[in-house]
mmCIF file of C-alpha atoms in Angstrom:
data_model
loop_
_atom_site.group_PDB
_atom_site.id
_atom_site.type_symbol
_atom_site.label_atom_id
_atom_site.label_comp_id
_atom_site.label_asym_id
_atom_site.label_seq_id
_atom_site.Cartn_x
_atom_site.Cartn_y
_atom_site.Cartn_z
ATOM 1 C CA UNK A 269 39.564 13.179 -2.382
ATOM 2 C CA UNK A 270 39.672 13.077 1.412
ATOM 3 C CA UNK A 271 43.777 12.632 1.246
ATOM 4 C CA UNK A 272 44.546 15.294 -1.283
ATOM 5 C CA UNK A 273 41.765 17.782 0.667
ATOM 6 C CA UNK A 274 42.196 17.468 4.330
ATOM 7 C CA UNK A 275 39.806 19.126 6.780
ATOM 8 C CA UNK A 276 37.285 19.682 3.577
ATOM 9 C CA UNK A 277 35.025 16.886 4.272
ATOM 10 C CA UNK A 278 32.941 16.816 7.387
ATOM 11 C CA UNK A 279 34.640 14.800 10.235
ATOM 12 C CA UNK A 280 31.515 12.206 10.683
ATOM 13 C CA UNK A 281 31.035 11.838 6.598
ATOM 14 C CA UNK A 282 34.721 11.125 6.321
ATOM 15 C CA UNK A 283 34.712 8.562 9.308
ATOM 16 C CA UNK A 284 31.857 6.584 7.640
ATOM 17 C CA UNK A 285 33.401 6.471 4.322
ATOM 18 C CA UNK A 286 36.880 5.504 5.658
ATOM 19 C CA UNK A 287 35.200 2.620 7.284
ATOM 20 C CA UNK A 288 34.497 0.981 4.117
ATOM 21 C CA UNK A 289 38.061 0.564 3.424
ATOM 22 C CA UNK A 290 37.730 -2.664 5.174
ATOM 23 C CA UNK A 291 35.314 -4.120 2.610
ATOM 24 C CA UNK A 292 36.289 -5.750 -0.405
ATOM 25 C CA UNK A 293 34.382 -5.790 -4.048
ATOM 26 C CA UNK A 294 33.439 -9.110 -3.113
ATOM 27 C CA UNK A 295 32.111 -8.050 0.337
ATOM 28 C CA UNK A 296 30.145 -5.345 -1.559
ATOM 29 C CA UNK A 297 28.337 -7.503 -4.223
ATOM 30 C CA UNK A 298 27.391 -10.086 -1.394
ATOM 31 C CA UNK A 299 25.645 -7.182 0.383
ATOM 32 C CA UNK A 300 23.995 -6.301 -2.700
ATOM 33 C CA UNK A 301 22.982 -9.777 -3.527
ATOM 34 C CA UNK A 302 21.478 -10.178 0.053
ATOM 35 C CA UNK A 303 19.784 -6.685 0.107
ATOM 36 C CA UNK A 304 18.219 -7.681 -3.328
ATOM 37 C CA UNK A 305 16.865 -10.978 -1.575
ATOM 38 C CA UNK A 306 15.269 -8.930 1.119
ATOM 39 C CA UNK A 307 13.837 -6.693 -1.285
ATOM 40 C CA UNK A 308 12.193 -9.785 -2.885
ATOM 41 C CA UNK A 309 11.161 -10.955 0.561
ATOM 42 C CA UNK A 310 9.288 -7.902 1.586
ATOM 43 C CA UNK A 311 7.880 -7.845 -1.803
ATOM 44 C CA UNK A 312 4.644 -9.885 -0.970
ATOM 45 C CA UNK A 313 3.505 -7.698 1.863
ATOM 46 C CA UNK A 314 2.413 -5.184 -0.255
ATOM 47 C CA UNK A 315 -0.256 -7.491 -1.717
ATOM 48 C CA UNK A 316 -2.134 -7.133 1.468
ATOM 49 C CA UNK A 317 -0.702 -3.792 3.151
ATOM 50 C CA UNK A 318 -1.289 -0.393 1.620
ATOM 51 C CA UNK A 319 1.526 1.160 4.033
ATOM 52 C CA UNK A 320 3.267 0.495 7.288
ATOM 53 C CA UNK A 321 3.509 3.364 9.978
ATOM 54 C CA UNK A 322 6.496 3.691 11.875
ATOM 55 C CA UNK A 323 8.096 6.282 14.159
ATOM 56 C CA UNK A 324 9.739 8.830 12.270
ATOM 57 C CA UNK A 325 12.698 8.680 14.814
ATOM 58 C CA UNK A 326 12.666 6.040 17.861
ATOM 59 C CA UNK A 327 14.119 8.649 20.432
ATOM 60 C CA UNK A 328 15.550 12.217 20.445
ATOM 61 C CA UNK A 329 19.033 13.326 21.663
ATOM 62 C CA UNK A 330 20.411 16.710 22.631
ATOM 63 C CA UNK A 331 23.199 18.432 19.957
ATOM 64 C CA UNK A 332 25.738 17.397 22.950
ATOM 65 C CA UNK A 333 24.611 13.661 22.975
ATOM 66 C CA UNK A 334 24.990 13.667 18.999
ATOM 67 C CA UNK A 335 28.099 15.532 18.780
ATOM 68 C CA UNK A 336 29.688 13.054 21.419
ATOM 69 C CA UNK A 337 28.803 9.858 19.317
ATOM 70 C CA UNK A 338 27.734 11.281 16.006
ATOM 71 C CA UNK A 339 27.657 8.256 13.810
ATOM 72 C CA UNK A 340 25.913 5.832 16.449
ATOM 73 C CA UNK A 341 23.362 8.511 17.242
ATOM 74 C CA UNK A 342 22.598 9.251 13.788
ATOM 75 C CA UNK A 343 22.179 5.256 13.507
ATOM 76 C CA UNK A 344 19.772 5.381 16.016
ATOM 77 C CA UNK A 345 17.709 8.049 14.869
ATOM 78 C CA UNK A 346 17.067 6.256 11.813
ATOM 79 C CA UNK A 347 16.329 3.167 13.309
ATOM 80 C CA UNK A 348 12.848 2.786 11.703
ATOM 81 C CA UNK A 349 13.412 4.540 8.544
ATOM 82 C CA UNK A 350 16.546 3.215 7.285
ATOM 83 C CA UNK A 351 15.168 0.112 6.137
ATOM 84 C CA UNK A 352 12.736 1.983 3.868
ATOM 85 C CA UNK A 353 15.647 3.659 2.055
ATOM 86 C CA UNK A 354 17.635 0.209 1.612
ATOM 87 C CA UNK A 355 14.388 -1.649 0.227
ATOM 88 C CA UNK A 356 13.711 1.349 -2.028
ATOM 89 C CA UNK A 357 10.222 2.104 -0.337
ATOM 90 C CA UNK A 358 8.449 5.450 -0.791
ATOM 91 C CA UNK A 359 8.049 7.477 2.391
ATOM 92 C CA UNK A 360 6.011 10.703 3.747
ATOM 93 C CA UNK A 361 7.123 11.898 7.038
ATOM 94 C CA UNK A 362 4.050 13.536 9.235
ATOM 95 C CA UNK A 363 4.839 16.086 12.138
ATOM 96 C CA UNK A 364 2.386 15.158 14.956
ATOM 97 C CA UNK A 365 3.491 18.332 17.215
ATOM 98 C CA UNK A 366 5.288 17.259 20.599
ATOM 99 C CA UNK A 367 5.239 14.848 23.578
ATOM 100 C CA UNK A 368 3.896 15.620 26.762
ATOM 101 C CA UNK A 369 7.772 16.429 27.632
ATOM 102 C CA UNK A 370 8.124 18.980 24.648
ATOM 103 C CA UNK A 371 9.928 16.730 22.282
ATOM 104 C CA UNK A 372 8.973 16.569 18.784
ATOM 105 C CA UNK A 373 6.780 13.706 17.773
ATOM 106 C CA UNK A 374 6.257 12.513 14.184
ATOM 107 C CA UNK A 375 5.431 9.231 12.254
ATOM 108 C CA UNK A 376 6.575 8.015 8.765
ATOM 109 C CA UNK A 377 4.398 6.015 6.431
ATOM 110 C CA UNK A 378 6.284 3.744 4.415
ATOM 111 C CA UNK A 379 4.999 2.103 1.092
ATOM 112 C CA UNK A 380 6.502 0.211 -1.883
ATOM 113 C CA UNK A 381 7.948 2.240 -4.551
ATOM 114 C CA UNK A 382 5.772 4.537 -6.681
ATOM 115 C CA UNK A 383 3.135 4.413 -3.762
ATOM 116 C CA UNK A 384 3.489 8.156 -3.233
ATOM 117 C CA UNK A 385 0.027 9.066 -3.863
ATOM 118 C CA UNK A 386 -1.616 6.444 -1.836
ATOM 119 C CA UNK A 387 0.830 7.503 1.051
ATOM 120 C CA UNK A 388 -0.170 11.144 0.613
ATOM 121 C CA UNK A 389 -3.911 10.110 0.645
ATOM 122 C CA UNK A 390 -3.419 8.158 4.115
ATOM 123 C CA UNK A 391 -1.132 10.926 5.616
ATOM 124 C CA UNK A 392 -4.155 13.624 4.628
ATOM 125 C CA UNK A 393 -6.505 11.180 6.359
ATOM 126 C CA UNK A 394 -4.107 11.089 9.381
ATOM 127 C CA UNK A 395 -3.595 14.753 9.437
ATOM 128 C CA UNK A 396 -7.379 15.786 9.325
ATOM 129 C CA UNK A 397 -6.905 17.628 12.545
ATOM 130 C CA UNK A 398 -4.556 20.874 11.790
ATOM 131 C CA UNK A 399 -4.206 21.995 15.169
ATOM 132 C CA UNK A 400 -3.089 18.700 16.535
ATOM 133 C CA UNK A 401 -2.056 15.060 15.647
ATOM 134 C CA UNK A 402 -5.127 12.774 14.992
ATOM 135 C CA UNK A 403 -6.267 11.129 18.043
ATOM 136 C CA UNK A 404 -6.061 7.494 16.089
ATOM 137 C CA UNK A 405 -2.504 8.165 15.365
ATOM 138 C CA UNK A 406 -1.669 9.167 18.956
ATOM 139 C CA UNK A 407 -3.588 6.111 20.236
ATOM 140 C CA UNK A 408 -1.504 3.793 17.954
ATOM 141 C CA UNK A 409 1.779 5.302 19.104
ATOM 142 C CA UNK A 410 0.545 4.731 22.883
ATOM 143 C CA UNK A 411 -0.580 1.123 21.781
ATOM 144 C CA UNK A 412 2.821 0.248 20.459
ATOM 145 C CA UNK A 413 4.586 1.707 23.904
ATOM 146 C CA UNK A 414 6.089 4.526 21.901
ATOM 147 C CA UNK A 415 4.281 7.397 23.613
ATOM 148 C CA UNK A 416 2.321 7.794 26.936
ATOM 149 C CA UNK A 417 -1.681 7.396 26.435
ATOM 150 C CA UNK A 418 -3.583 10.231 25.426
ATOM 151 C CA UNK A 419 -7.072 8.591 26.159
ATOM 152 C CA UNK A 420 -9.427 10.019 28.555
ATOM 153 C CA UNK A 421 -10.966 7.325 30.473
ATOM 154 C CA UNK A 422 -14.702 7.320 30.510
ATOM 155 C CA UNK A 423 -16.300 8.387 33.590
ATOM 156 C CA UNK A 424 -17.473 5.654 35.681
#
């Protein structure tokens, strides 16, 4: 299609698709088998855990930064959530406002396939303060080093 219709596919999409030409069918099946092994390795986690909370994006970029290196920047934006797609996990993204310097802030809850209602219930609990992100979520992100602490130190 791309050869027959030059310029009709987004250049970044075309770059990603064409990069796959170096792989054989054998490579593709090996990757699929490896992915299945990883899915089986992760499956026992869900016996003890209802959800995993990850940043929706690990960082933010300006449009100019994305335009300068779109494939790499896009991969970096999905650092914490791409595994959810590959492992067939359910997910729900929660917008939590902005960081102190004005950048968007959000987290994603991941769970096993079919856990949509559980994730929605957890999300509702995390977002029980409609005007601002729940302090528990901000504290979790700060403890993980993903956001400056918002805790008020107790007066001595």
